[in-house]
Amino acid sequence: MSPLLSFFTSIDPKAKPGIPVKVQLSEIDRSLKVPTLLFLIFAVIWLQIGSFFAIVSSIKMHNPEFLANWEWLTFGRARSAHLNAMAFGWANQAIFAVAIWIMARLCKTAVRHGGLLVIAGIFWNIGVAVGVIGILTGGLTSVEWLEMPPQVAPILAFSYVLIAVWGIIAFRFRQLGHVYVSQWYILGALFWFPWLYVVAQIMILWEPARGTVQAITNWWFAHNVLGLWFTPVGLAAIYYFLPKVLGRPIHSYYLSVLGFWSLALFYNWAGIHHLIGGPIPVWLISAGIVASVMMVIPVIVTAINHHMTAVGNARAVWASPTLRFIVFGAMSYTLVSLLGSAMALRDVNVVTHFTQFTVGHAHHGVYAFFTMVMFGSIYFMMPRMLNREWPSAGLIKVHFWCAAIGIGIMLVGLHVGGWIQGEQMIALDAEGNPKYTFLEIVKNLVPWLFSRSVSGMLLSIGHIAFLVHFFWMLAGPKISQYKDGPTLLARLNKEEGA
Amino acid sequence: MKNLPLLFLGIFFALAFSWMGLILSSEIQIGGLKPTTEFVVNPDTEEQIAGLYFTDENGRPVEGVPAVGEATFPQAIPGDAQQGRLIYIDQGCLYCHSQQVRRKGYGADFERGWGNRQTVARDYVLQPRVLLGTSRTGPDLMAVGDRLPSSEWHYLHLYNPQFTSEGSIMPPYRYLFETREIGDAPSPDALKIPSNFPSEQPPEGYEIVPTERARQLVAYLQSLRLNYELPESRFAE
């Protein structure tokens, strides 16, 4: 610390005297170690389970006889088990770990009574397990993003309250007046998700609304899970780790304010674009389209902020495991959101709606953006909590390349295949009859669906590398082991190699 | 940002705004829709008016109950079809088949024969769970009961979609059928497996018959019909 800075710190009433920041942070990390590790361990296990169901359902789409005689693995159930294992098992628990950890660090406050978090975490996993088994054994609700039997919801809601309250308590006990952009996003997410979940559960499953109000509620919820739960936490993580690892401030404070409020305002109206052409009042659809297009504002603003922060540091980004994943995620966020806005336009939507294009879009958002950012965050958090480094740069590279190439193949396959499928679906010949029969369209789609299975295999290899590496690190020696510094994926300076 | 009450209020109102705008207002606008007669004629103005009316002692239309003897639409589906809907739900058919028809000129739903008119909110008011779907990996099913009324076709299609639609990627639902020994006489429901699928034929002396669940599911599929008009959605030309 420079003499000048230490002087100002010493006369700042809010700064605790005598405790260096690093010690303070490692105290916080230690207080969160047990619950965060618990969430991450289960998250990584659910990631594998989700991958298994993903591959099964993907193969079933081009090879319908695959495991066809087992009712519990029929396509509708396997794909729902995949979605829920990933959304509630992997993504939510990654969010709990990453969001609460970032929140505690930014608030500079250790977590009190972490034991309750552990109990809530165990109940959460019991809830997800019962839910996924429920889906496979006939409790599937066929409500998109809410497939688990409704009886599971109270368990999940109870655990959620116990977990999220910790983020809010940390915020309550924060030090220093300024609230960083990541904290706004996490606070917002922690408030938004339970509201969405409870309203959707009640209005669709417990006391169903009448008619297509259900569908409107369904898409308000399903799209907002991405927009007001996954996205804010993903952005919070990018806003936290990008400046942190690079050691430079975020590009523009003003832009981050604009980005946050425009996201909060527009995203939650955008879900209705899933019902364009559907049996609901037209003004609702128009509102959904307007909001989807307005999403360009937060996306561009956030993109400028992220990319201008990273620009000029390509070497550091490439060398750091955290940044390699996170910058991949940030670039995907920009791309997927702009594509999403385009997909809401009626002329584009008439082609892409009902096709694999939408499925590709969903994976673009949840995997290429959100999951990659979570991977990057975990690569940063684990060494701080365990006081030891990742044992193998090679395994991180395997993980990164399998994920990056795998998701790349899937995105190309589903977007191109889905577009062709959509164009053929609406193509009419000179007499006004459909140009292609339905079966022709399906046959043309099969090679693209096959490419998705290939990408699924690659992604799963990456996940297995991650699993092995994760548990290798957990089981590693207890003593601090800093070797020659952090595990990097490339040399930082050219001179170093010489 | 230091103004925390503002932050909290902003976070709260952002979602409250969309919840009221999208959910509450659509509940107010379309949540109370009821089945209706196709239309009635207002004796005062001779206009066709939409909605559910009957006449009071002065012969003026009153909202609430249909005129005596008049059928209202959409109509409730029979009990076995309602059971079939539950099977449709727990098998996850929704993830490949939508149940909504877009207006003529937007997409090619009309040209593909998936329905003669656009579906509107009122078409769904009697469904305890609305199964609009957002995927057409398989064809739309809103009017499949009009298109394919034969239960034999549905049984064959469910048992192995290749029998009826070669090249389909729909999974077979063989577990909704049972292979049993032929009793005194062959069952009238026994599947007639096409002869070009020798490996799918039951062994000599056995027959493949639909289980109760298959019957209910097919009853549901046959109940999906769009053979009525609503005041707000007429058949397209």
XYZ file of C-alpha atoms in Angstrom:
735
model
C 0.000 0.000 0.000
C 1.337 3.374 -0.910
C 1.988 5.791 1.990
C -0.591 8.178 0.660
C -3.289 5.508 0.349
C -2.532 4.114 3.767
C -2.880 7.596 5.162
C -6.320 8.028 3.713
C -7.316 4.570 4.788
C -6.198 5.330 8.305
C -8.451 8.363 8.577
C -11.404 6.690 6.885
C -13.857 5.790 9.660
C -15.275 2.925 7.658
C -11.993 1.133 7.100
C -11.134 -1.374 9.756
C -7.681 -0.424 10.960
C -4.937 -2.935 10.921
C -6.488 -5.657 8.760
C -5.031 -5.790 5.291
C -7.581 -6.310 2.524
C -6.155 -9.678 1.531
C -6.465 -11.055 5.045
C -9.990 -9.718 5.247
C -10.917 -11.388 1.968
C -9.431 -14.701 2.949
C -11.431 -14.545 6.200
C -14.579 -14.133 4.097
C -13.573 -16.924 1.769
C -12.976 -19.196 4.744
C -16.360 -18.407 6.284
C -18.045 -19.411 3.022
C -15.898 -22.415 2.264
C -18.151 -25.218 3.518
C -21.496 -24.111 2.071
C -19.996 -22.918 -1.215
C -18.110 -26.159 -1.703
C -21.252 -28.117 -0.938
C -23.185 -26.230 -3.628
C -20.356 -26.637 -6.113
C -19.866 -30.359 -5.482
C -23.539 -31.048 -6.102
C -23.632 -28.608 -9.011
C -20.783 -30.468 -10.728
C -22.501 -33.810 -10.114
C -25.824 -32.523 -11.501
C -23.929 -31.234 -14.499
C -22.953 -34.809 -15.328
C -26.467 -36.135 -14.757
C -27.855 -33.374 -16.954
C -25.319 -34.199 -19.673
C -26.359 -37.852 -19.592
C -30.017 -37.025 -20.191
C -28.999 -34.468 -22.810
C -27.174 -37.077 -24.861
C -29.968 -39.619 -24.468
C -32.612 -37.171 -25.651
C -30.414 -35.824 -28.436
C -29.775 -39.304 -29.853
C -33.465 -40.108 -29.601
C -34.204 -37.228 -31.948
C -32.353 -38.728 -34.879
C -32.606 -42.364 -33.823
C -36.102 -42.902 -32.410
C -35.501 -46.590 -31.618
C -32.694 -45.692 -29.169
C -33.774 -46.948 -25.684
C -37.298 -46.720 -27.016
C -38.929 -49.386 -24.873
C -38.198 -47.741 -21.541
C -41.086 -45.499 -20.683
C -39.140 -43.443 -18.143
C -36.619 -42.471 -20.800
C -39.065 -41.519 -23.510
C -38.076 -38.319 -25.306
C -40.436 -35.929 -23.507
C -39.261 -37.134 -20.111
C -35.542 -37.426 -20.878
C -35.370 -33.906 -22.271
C -37.301 -32.554 -19.312
C -35.022 -34.395 -16.887
C -32.081 -32.845 -18.772
C -33.504 -29.343 -18.527
C -34.372 -29.572 -14.844
C -31.146 -31.275 -13.787
C -29.255 -28.503 -15.562
C -31.462 -25.592 -14.503
C -32.152 -26.509 -10.894
C -29.270 -28.883 -10.147
C -26.367 -27.255 -11.955
C -27.260 -23.646 -12.765
C -29.094 -22.704 -9.598
C -26.452 -24.164 -7.329
C -23.680 -22.528 -9.321
C -25.608 -19.290 -8.816
C -25.928 -19.853 -5.080
C -22.204 -20.491 -4.762
C -21.004 -17.711 -7.057
C -23.568 -15.051 -6.125
C -23.277 -15.454 -2.384
C -19.497 -15.607 -2.559
C -19.232 -12.466 -4.698
C -21.787 -10.719 -2.535
C -19.915 -11.504 0.687
C -16.612 -10.392 -0.807
C -18.008 -7.132 -2.167
C -19.782 -6.421 1.089
C -16.584 -7.305 2.939
C -18.442 -9.294 5.499
C -17.983 -12.866 6.643
C -21.006 -15.114 6.484
C -22.704 -15.801 9.782
C -24.240 -19.202 10.591
C -23.061 -20.875 7.394
C -24.416 -24.136 8.841
C -27.949 -23.148 7.911
C -26.788 -22.720 4.338
C -25.557 -26.303 4.394
C -28.912 -27.573 5.625
C -30.729 -25.551 2.962
C -28.339 -26.898 0.335
C -29.054 -30.480 1.327
C -32.793 -29.880 1.147
C -32.391 -28.204 -2.235
C -30.642 -31.276 -3.607
C -33.238 -33.602 -2.136
C -35.890 -31.452 -3.816
C -34.171 -31.531 -7.195
C -33.549 -35.289 -6.979
C -37.169 -36.016 -6.081
C -38.258 -33.660 -8.856
C -36.128 -35.283 -11.544
C -37.186 -38.778 -10.470
C -40.760 -37.488 -10.500
C -40.367 -36.344 -14.096
C -38.993 -39.717 -15.160
C -41.710 -41.721 -13.420
C -44.771 -39.936 -14.712
C -45.039 -36.705 -12.724
C -44.031 -34.569 -15.691
C -46.203 -31.450 -15.816
C -45.500 -30.459 -19.452
C -45.144 -26.825 -18.376
C -41.941 -25.552 -19.920
C -39.286 -24.820 -17.268
C -41.584 -26.066 -14.484
C -41.574 -29.767 -15.317
C -41.089 -31.069 -11.795
C -44.145 -32.388 -9.943
C -45.666 -29.413 -8.092
C -45.269 -31.154 -4.730
C -41.520 -30.479 -4.897
C -41.967 -26.713 -5.085
C -42.404 -26.095 -1.338
C -39.115 -27.878 -0.569
C -37.297 -25.829 -3.181
C -38.972 -22.595 -2.117
C -38.079 -23.235 1.521
C -34.425 -23.962 0.723
C -34.304 -21.005 -1.605
C -35.458 -18.607 1.097
C -32.856 -19.976 3.510
C -30.123 -19.583 0.913
C -31.037 -16.239 -0.627
C -31.523 -14.608 2.728
C -27.757 -14.993 3.216
C -27.019 -12.847 0.237
C -29.343 -10.196 1.594
C -27.943 -10.442 5.140
C -24.448 -10.033 3.746
C -25.679 -6.925 1.984
C -27.262 -5.677 5.189
C -23.922 -5.927 7.023
C -21.834 -4.522 4.188
C -18.953 -2.154 4.761
C -18.261 1.055 2.858
C -20.983 3.094 1.267
C -20.555 2.474 -2.415
C -22.484 -0.427 -3.897
C -20.768 -2.045 -6.870
C -22.640 -2.994 -10.050
C -22.316 -6.740 -9.331
C -24.161 -6.202 -6.084
C -27.105 -4.542 -7.836
C -27.430 -7.442 -10.219
C -27.210 -10.064 -7.483
C -29.650 -8.231 -5.233
C -32.064 -7.897 -8.126
C -31.731 -11.566 -9.024
C -32.240 -12.708 -5.441
C -35.498 -10.737 -5.264
C -36.759 -11.525 -8.726
C -36.389 -15.291 -8.827
C -38.635 -16.234 -5.869
C -41.327 -13.892 -7.124
C -41.242 -15.432 -10.578
C -41.163 -18.966 -9.247
C -43.989 -18.564 -6.751
C -46.283 -16.713 -9.168
C -45.693 -19.296 -11.893
C -46.207 -22.252 -9.543
C -49.460 -20.821 -8.215
C -50.927 -19.511 -11.470
C -50.065 -22.556 -13.575
C -50.001 -25.558 -11.268
C -51.726 -24.891 -7.947
C -54.606 -22.578 -8.871
C -54.397 -22.600 -12.668
C -55.386 -19.422 -14.431
C -57.975 -19.840 -17.135
C -57.084 -20.482 -20.735
C -54.090 -18.921 -22.347
C -53.334 -16.733 -19.319
C -51.458 -19.881 -18.281
C -49.324 -19.721 -21.377
C -48.609 -16.032 -20.847
C -47.587 -16.717 -17.247
C -45.516 -19.653 -18.423
C -43.460 -17.559 -20.810
C -43.256 -14.618 -18.463
C -41.658 -17.067 -16.021
C -39.577 -19.190 -18.365
C -38.019 -16.276 -20.173
C -37.441 -14.341 -16.970
C -35.601 -17.266 -15.409
C -33.030 -16.548 -18.090
C -33.362 -12.798 -18.006
C -33.799 -11.979 -14.338
C -31.998 -14.896 -12.702
C -29.289 -16.417 -14.922
C -28.414 -13.230 -16.786
C -27.964 -10.860 -13.820
C -25.804 -13.348 -11.947
C -23.783 -14.063 -15.087
C -23.313 -10.333 -15.664
C -22.486 -9.784 -11.986
C -19.756 -12.400 -12.273
C -18.354 -10.801 -15.438
C -18.431 -7.362 -13.824
C -16.630 -8.737 -10.783
C -14.003 -11.046 -12.261
C -13.059 -9.145 -15.385
C -11.681 -6.050 -13.618
C -10.453 -8.149 -10.713
C -8.229 -10.457 -12.713
C -7.072 -7.776 -15.135
C -6.381 -5.318 -12.326
C -8.043 -2.397 -14.063
C -11.374 -0.657 -13.403
C -14.501 -1.284 -15.412
C -14.705 0.899 -18.514
C -17.592 3.173 -17.551
C -19.613 3.518 -14.364
C -22.329 5.457 -16.156
C -22.830 2.700 -18.729
C -23.173 0.056 -16.023
C -26.002 2.046 -14.405
C -27.742 2.425 -17.744
C -27.233 -1.254 -18.539
C -28.693 -2.385 -15.237
C -31.847 -0.295 -15.326
C -32.614 -0.881 -18.972
C -32.265 -4.633 -18.391
C -34.533 -4.485 -15.360
C -37.114 -2.521 -17.298
C -37.205 -4.331 -20.642
C -36.233 -7.948 -20.104
C -39.260 -8.983 -18.096
C -41.658 -7.932 -20.857
C -39.782 -9.806 -23.563
C -40.931 -13.382 -22.847
C -44.165 -12.930 -24.786
C -42.195 -13.180 -28.040
C -42.482 -16.958 -27.536
C -46.184 -16.631 -28.301
C -46.032 -14.544 -31.488
C -48.874 -15.711 -33.688
C -50.423 -17.467 -30.715
C -53.946 -17.236 -29.321
C -53.428 -14.246 -27.060
C -54.337 -10.566 -27.444
C -52.233 -8.909 -30.110
C -51.271 -5.941 -27.944
C -49.466 -8.326 -25.579
C -47.464 -9.722 -28.467
C -46.596 -6.228 -29.655
C -45.479 -5.281 -26.149
C -43.277 -8.382 -26.088
C -41.726 -7.517 -29.439
C -41.054 -3.913 -28.429
C -39.423 -5.019 -25.184
C -37.311 -7.620 -26.998
C -36.039 -5.030 -29.426
C -35.395 -2.527 -26.629
C -33.128 -5.170 -25.079
C -30.579 -3.975 -27.599
C -29.861 -1.052 -25.246
C -28.672 -2.969 -22.175
C -26.879 -5.474 -24.370
C -24.883 -2.941 -26.354
C -24.154 -0.901 -23.251
C -22.969 -3.942 -21.318
C -21.005 -5.177 -24.298
C -19.138 -1.871 -24.563
C -18.419 -1.977 -20.867
C -17.136 -5.548 -20.876
C -15.241 -5.536 -24.109
C -13.643 -2.134 -23.572
C -12.415 -3.356 -20.198
C -10.857 -6.448 -21.722
C -9.534 -4.835 -24.883
C -5.752 -4.649 -25.093
C -5.335 -7.488 -22.611
C -5.709 -10.395 -24.985
C -2.658 -12.151 -23.572
C -3.891 -11.988 -19.973
C -7.344 -13.115 -21.049
C -5.853 -16.080 -22.885
C -3.572 -17.055 -20.000
C -6.088 -16.891 -17.171
C -8.501 -19.863 -16.904
C -11.072 -17.574 -15.331
C -10.903 -14.943 -18.040
C -10.763 -17.353 -20.925
C -14.137 -18.771 -19.908
C -15.605 -15.471 -18.804
C -14.671 -13.507 -21.901
C -16.065 -16.342 -24.036
C -19.258 -15.989 -22.008
C -19.331 -12.210 -22.334
C -18.935 -12.367 -26.113
C -21.675 -14.993 -26.309
C -23.945 -12.772 -24.224
C -23.648 -9.948 -26.726
C -24.259 -12.232 -29.674
C -27.103 -14.273 -28.205
C -28.961 -11.192 -27.018
C -28.760 -9.425 -30.357
C -29.932 -12.612 -32.058
C -32.749 -12.832 -29.532
C -33.903 -9.318 -30.353
C -33.863 -10.163 -34.055
C -35.852 -13.356 -33.417
C -38.665 -11.334 -31.888
C -39.310 -9.480 -35.159
C -42.400 -10.917 -36.821
C -40.684 -11.590 -40.155
C -37.862 -13.528 -38.518
C -40.094 -15.166 -35.958
C -42.375 -16.674 -38.577
C -39.354 -18.706 -39.735
C -37.603 -19.489 -36.459
C -40.604 -20.084 -34.229
C -41.442 -23.758 -33.555
C -38.053 -24.884 -34.950
C -34.695 -26.077 -33.636
C -33.444 -22.517 -34.072
C -35.120 -21.667 -30.773
C -33.509 -24.670 -29.098
C -30.143 -23.514 -30.384
C -30.853 -20.035 -29.090
C -31.663 -21.383 -25.627
C -28.372 -23.301 -25.504
C -26.538 -20.248 -26.759
C -27.797 -18.270 -23.773
C -27.664 -20.872 -21.052
C -24.463 -22.621 -22.095
C -22.267 -20.357 -24.202
C -22.991 -17.375 -21.969
C -24.159 -18.413 -18.530
C -22.477 -21.771 -17.995
C -19.142 -20.599 -19.392
C -19.188 -17.643 -17.013
C -19.959 -19.970 -14.104
C -17.056 -22.249 -15.118
C -14.758 -19.227 -15.160
C -16.008 -18.088 -11.762
C -15.441 -21.516 -10.237
C -11.888 -21.551 -11.600
C -11.314 -18.325 -9.674
C -13.094 -19.201 -6.435
C -11.722 -22.668 -5.738
C -8.055 -21.695 -5.243
C -9.088 -18.861 -2.889
C -11.260 -21.097 -0.771
C -8.999 -24.124 -0.664
C -5.712 -22.259 -0.554
C -4.270 -24.402 -3.276
C -3.936 -24.194 -7.032
C -5.642 -26.139 -9.797
C -3.420 -29.180 -10.288
C -3.438 -29.325 -14.078
C -3.495 -26.644 -16.741
C -3.981 -29.432 -19.281
C -7.331 -30.496 -17.866
C -8.559 -26.905 -17.901
C -7.581 -26.690 -21.561
C -9.423 -29.926 -22.334
C -12.454 -28.528 -20.555
C -12.286 -25.212 -22.373
C -11.759 -26.589 -25.855
C -14.405 -29.297 -25.514
C -16.878 -26.710 -24.250
C -15.990 -24.064 -26.831
C -15.890 -26.368 -29.855
C -18.813 -28.441 -28.615
C -21.107 -25.492 -28.143
C -19.867 -24.029 -31.423
C -20.930 -27.158 -33.325
C -24.279 -27.175 -31.587
C -24.965 -23.534 -32.336
C -24.105 -23.838 -36.002
C -26.053 -27.096 -36.335
C -29.208 -25.951 -34.631
C -29.272 -22.436 -36.035
C -28.627 -23.439 -39.626
C -30.737 -26.601 -39.392
C -33.511 -24.756 -37.613
C -33.522 -21.967 -40.171
C -33.797 -24.441 -43.042
C -36.540 -26.274 -41.157
C -38.438 -23.010 -40.666
C -38.051 -21.878 -44.268
C -39.267 -25.234 -45.565
C -42.154 -25.244 -43.143
C -43.621 -22.012 -44.542
C -42.540 -22.375 -48.181
C -45.474 -22.434 -50.618
C -45.410 -23.337 -54.284
C -47.088 -21.391 -57.092
C -50.501 -22.959 -56.384
C -50.295 -21.998 -52.731
C -49.662 -25.504 -51.472
C -46.807 -26.390 -49.111
C -43.655 -27.023 -51.113
C -42.326 -29.692 -48.744
C -44.251 -32.401 -46.934
C -43.753 -32.574 -43.212
C -41.796 -35.825 -43.441
C -39.427 -34.320 -46.012
C -38.671 -31.482 -43.625
C -38.034 -33.935 -40.800
C -35.669 -35.976 -42.967
C -33.771 -32.854 -43.951
C -33.413 -31.955 -40.304
C -31.894 -35.260 -39.189
C -28.243 -34.538 -40.125
C -28.388 -31.294 -38.148
C -29.841 -33.121 -35.184
C -27.022 -35.644 -35.490
C -24.472 -32.834 -35.251
C -26.040 -31.871 -31.950
C -25.345 -35.343 -30.548
C -21.713 -34.990 -31.621
C -21.496 -31.657 -29.836
C -23.191 -33.170 -26.804
C -20.487 -35.842 -26.620
C -17.777 -33.190 -26.770
C -19.429 -31.111 -24.088
C -19.719 -34.190 -21.875
C -16.035 -34.973 -22.284
C -15.329 -31.435 -21.127
C -17.656 -31.899 -18.158
C -15.936 -35.127 -17.171
C -12.546 -33.400 -17.342
C -13.989 -30.692 -15.112
C -15.396 -33.256 -12.665
C -12.100 -35.139 -12.435
C -10.132 -31.941 -12.001
C -12.564 -30.564 -9.440
C -12.372 -33.617 -7.190
C -8.645 -33.975 -7.734
C -8.264 -30.467 -6.395
C -10.607 -31.135 -3.466
C -8.727 -34.261 -2.508
C -5.351 -32.579 -2.889
C -2.905 -31.993 -0.024
C -4.115 -29.749 2.740
C -1.097 -27.444 2.866
C -0.895 -24.296 0.809
C 0.774 -25.046 -2.431
C 1.525 -22.069 -4.578
C 4.150 -23.628 -6.842
C 5.212 -20.818 -9.129
C 1.985 -18.858 -8.856
C -1.450 -19.527 -10.218
C -2.182 -22.186 -12.821
C -2.143 -20.434 -16.187
C -3.078 -21.684 -19.605
C -0.409 -19.706 -21.470
C 2.658 -17.681 -20.669
C 1.865 -14.127 -19.672
C 4.866 -12.442 -21.331
C 6.771 -13.379 -24.405
C 10.084 -12.694 -22.633
C 9.304 -15.225 -19.921
C 9.654 -18.085 -22.343
C 12.982 -16.915 -23.705
C -24.888 4.027 -6.623
C -25.577 4.978 -3.022
C -29.304 5.546 -2.927
C -30.375 2.168 -1.622
C -34.118 2.774 -1.217
C -34.132 3.783 -4.865
C -32.299 0.600 -5.815
C -34.770 -1.566 -3.897
C -37.790 0.259 -5.251
C -36.447 0.028 -8.774
C -35.828 -3.693 -8.476
C -39.291 -4.182 -7.029
C -41.202 -2.042 -9.490
C -39.415 -3.377 -12.554
C -40.946 -6.791 -11.975
C -44.207 -5.492 -10.528
C -44.658 -3.478 -13.700
C -44.319 -6.454 -16.034
C -46.363 -8.681 -13.748
C -49.236 -6.227 -13.786
C -48.819 -5.374 -17.441
C -48.604 -8.916 -18.761
C -50.255 -11.226 -16.260
C -52.764 -9.191 -14.324
C -54.055 -7.306 -17.339
C -54.349 -10.442 -19.470
C -56.157 -12.132 -16.573
C -58.581 -9.204 -16.567
C -58.918 -9.169 -20.341
C -59.136 -12.870 -21.214
C -59.206 -14.711 -17.875
C -62.982 -14.536 -17.675
C -63.789 -15.783 -21.176
C -66.554 -18.371 -21.313
C -67.671 -20.806 -23.985
C -70.129 -19.167 -26.293
C -72.643 -19.861 -28.975
C -71.286 -19.106 -32.370
C -73.151 -15.817 -32.429
C -76.569 -14.374 -31.695
C -78.566 -11.716 -33.469
C -79.499 -8.638 -31.507
C -83.211 -8.076 -32.211
C -82.792 -4.303 -31.850
C -80.061 -3.778 -34.368
C -80.178 -7.022 -36.329
C -76.411 -7.263 -35.786
C -74.594 -10.445 -35.036
C -73.050 -10.064 -31.627
C -70.383 -12.056 -29.924
C -70.663 -13.592 -26.514
C -72.911 -15.650 -24.384
C -76.463 -14.418 -24.310
C -79.973 -15.359 -23.558
C -83.060 -13.261 -23.648
C -84.854 -11.691 -20.708
C -88.637 -11.360 -20.385
C -88.582 -8.451 -22.836
C -86.742 -10.423 -25.493
C -83.463 -8.517 -25.005
C -80.207 -10.467 -24.970
C -78.632 -10.931 -21.544
C -75.111 -12.089 -20.999
C -74.566 -15.261 -19.001
C -76.446 -18.284 -20.265
C -77.001 -19.666 -23.750
C -80.425 -19.687 -25.245
C -82.243 -22.923 -24.530
C -81.081 -25.802 -26.680
C -78.103 -23.979 -28.106
C -74.686 -25.627 -28.014
C -71.731 -23.590 -26.784
C -68.141 -23.814 -27.958
C -65.524 -24.941 -27.164
C -67.126 -28.044 -25.767
C -66.003 -30.161 -22.856
C -64.277 -33.373 -23.887
C -65.421 -36.800 -22.661
C -63.953 -38.374 -19.541
C -61.667 -40.886 -21.254
C -60.259 -38.077 -23.389
C -59.593 -36.103 -20.225
C -57.678 -39.091 -18.861
C -55.857 -39.212 -22.188
C -54.850 -35.594 -21.795
C -53.078 -36.551 -18.549
C -51.147 -39.237 -20.456
C -50.326 -36.712 -23.175
C -48.938 -34.495 -20.405
C -46.890 -37.085 -18.535
C -45.366 -38.455 -21.743
C -44.271 -34.944 -22.712
C -45.922 -34.926 -26.162
C -46.039 -31.127 -25.890
C -42.311 -30.881 -26.448
C -42.686 -31.806 -30.111
C -46.323 -31.015 -30.912
C -47.923 -27.609 -30.623
C -51.651 -27.000 -30.323
C -52.200 -23.614 -31.856
C -53.056 -22.471 -35.357
C -51.725 -19.194 -36.661
C -53.752 -16.927 -38.881
C -53.865 -17.517 -42.605
C -51.007 -15.681 -44.274
C -48.723 -15.946 -41.252
C -46.783 -19.167 -41.624
C -48.400 -22.030 -43.520
C -50.586 -23.593 -40.835
C -53.730 -23.192 -42.925
C -52.069 -24.568 -46.076
C -50.779 -27.604 -44.176
C -54.330 -28.397 -43.135
C -53.638 -27.909 -39.453
C -56.802 -25.874 -39.009
C -59.302 -23.818 -40.969
C -59.015 -20.801 -38.772
C -56.737 -19.095 -36.305
C -57.129 -20.300 -32.728
C -58.011 -17.638 -30.181
C -57.960 -17.428 -26.400
C -61.530 -18.685 -26.070
C -60.633 -22.007 -27.695
C -58.655 -22.952 -24.574
C -60.887 -21.829 -21.726
C -62.092 -25.315 -20.806
C -58.632 -26.857 -20.667
C -57.331 -27.363 -17.148
C -53.815 -27.156 -18.533
C -53.180 -25.242 -21.710
C -50.845 -27.159 -24.016
C -49.936 -24.547 -26.626
C -46.400 -25.833 -27.083
C -43.620 -23.951 -28.822
C -42.084 -26.674 -30.951
C -43.109 -28.345 -34.181
C -40.716 -31.209 -34.394
C -43.986 -32.998 -35.122
C -47.094 -31.556 -36.770
C -49.521 -29.298 -34.935
C -52.283 -31.277 -33.214
C -54.946 -28.626 -32.641
C -57.255 -30.254 -35.187
C -55.786 -33.744 -35.440
C -59.167 -35.269 -34.590
C -60.596 -33.689 -37.753
C -57.669 -34.749 -39.910
C -57.244 -38.305 -38.694
C -60.468 -39.614 -37.223
C -59.511 -43.318 -37.464
C -58.417 -44.827 -34.172
C -56.736 -47.684 -36.023
C -54.366 -45.182 -37.654
C -53.522 -43.671 -34.260
C -52.851 -47.072 -32.667
C -50.491 -48.068 -35.459
C -48.826 -44.661 -35.361
C -48.283 -44.801 -31.612
C -47.053 -48.393 -31.653
C -44.433 -47.552 -34.246
C -44.617 -44.278 -36.176
C -42.719 -45.912 -39.055
C -45.836 -47.957 -39.926
C -47.764 -44.874 -40.923
C -45.091 -42.216 -41.468
C -41.859 -43.665 -42.712
C -38.844 -41.577 -41.744
C -40.570 -39.982 -38.788
C -38.403 -39.192 -35.772
C -41.230 -39.719 -33.326
C -40.358 -42.381 -30.735
C -42.461 -45.541 -30.664
C -44.819 -45.939 -27.697
C -44.877 -49.749 -27.616
C -45.167 -49.748 -23.856
C -48.721 -48.443 -24.225
C -49.629 -51.786 -25.821
C -49.549 -55.355 -24.623
C -48.745 -58.541 -26.457
C -51.045 -61.260 -25.243
C -52.095 -64.765 -26.193
C -55.120 -64.884 -28.457
C -58.089 -66.178 -26.464
C -61.130 -67.823 -27.956
C -61.228 -65.312 -30.778
C -58.831 -62.538 -31.877
C -59.597 -59.193 -30.321
C -61.247 -56.705 -32.688
C -58.713 -54.085 -31.572
C -55.649 -56.197 -32.366
C -53.119 -54.207 -34.396
C -52.733 -55.144 -38.034
C -48.992 -54.722 -38.319
C -48.026 -53.958 -41.941
C -46.436 -56.951 -43.626
C -43.276 -55.030 -44.562
C -42.284 -55.025 -40.877
C -41.769 -58.776 -40.245
C -39.711 -58.219 -37.091
C -42.570 -56.329 -35.473
C -45.131 -59.099 -35.964
C -46.321 -60.770 -32.763
C -45.370 -64.437 -32.338
C -47.755 -67.027 -33.725
C -50.853 -67.260 -31.533
C -50.303 -63.820 -30.004
C -51.800 -60.430 -30.696
C -50.901 -56.840 -29.852
C -53.682 -54.850 -28.273
C -53.818 -51.295 -26.933
C -53.871 -50.901 -23.170
C -56.351 -48.683 -21.371
C -53.792 -45.863 -21.519
C -53.419 -46.130 -25.301
C -57.211 -46.034 -25.665
C -57.440 -42.914 -23.523
C -54.604 -41.194 -25.343
C -56.201 -41.898 -28.714
C -59.566 -40.712 -27.372
C -57.845 -37.467 -26.436
C -56.204 -37.064 -29.840
C -59.553 -37.670 -31.532
C -61.167 -35.076 -29.289
C -58.855 -32.379 -30.647
C -61.126 -30.725 -33.167
C -61.514 -27.308 -34.612
C -64.805 -27.840 -36.433
C -66.630 -24.881 -34.903
C -66.418 -21.155 -35.431
C -66.236 -18.503 -32.761
C -67.496 -14.938 -33.151
C -63.917 -13.664 -32.971
C -62.465 -16.287 -35.320
C -64.240 -17.479 -38.438
C -63.107 -20.121 -40.895
C -60.639 -18.738 -43.408
C -61.520 -18.888 -47.090
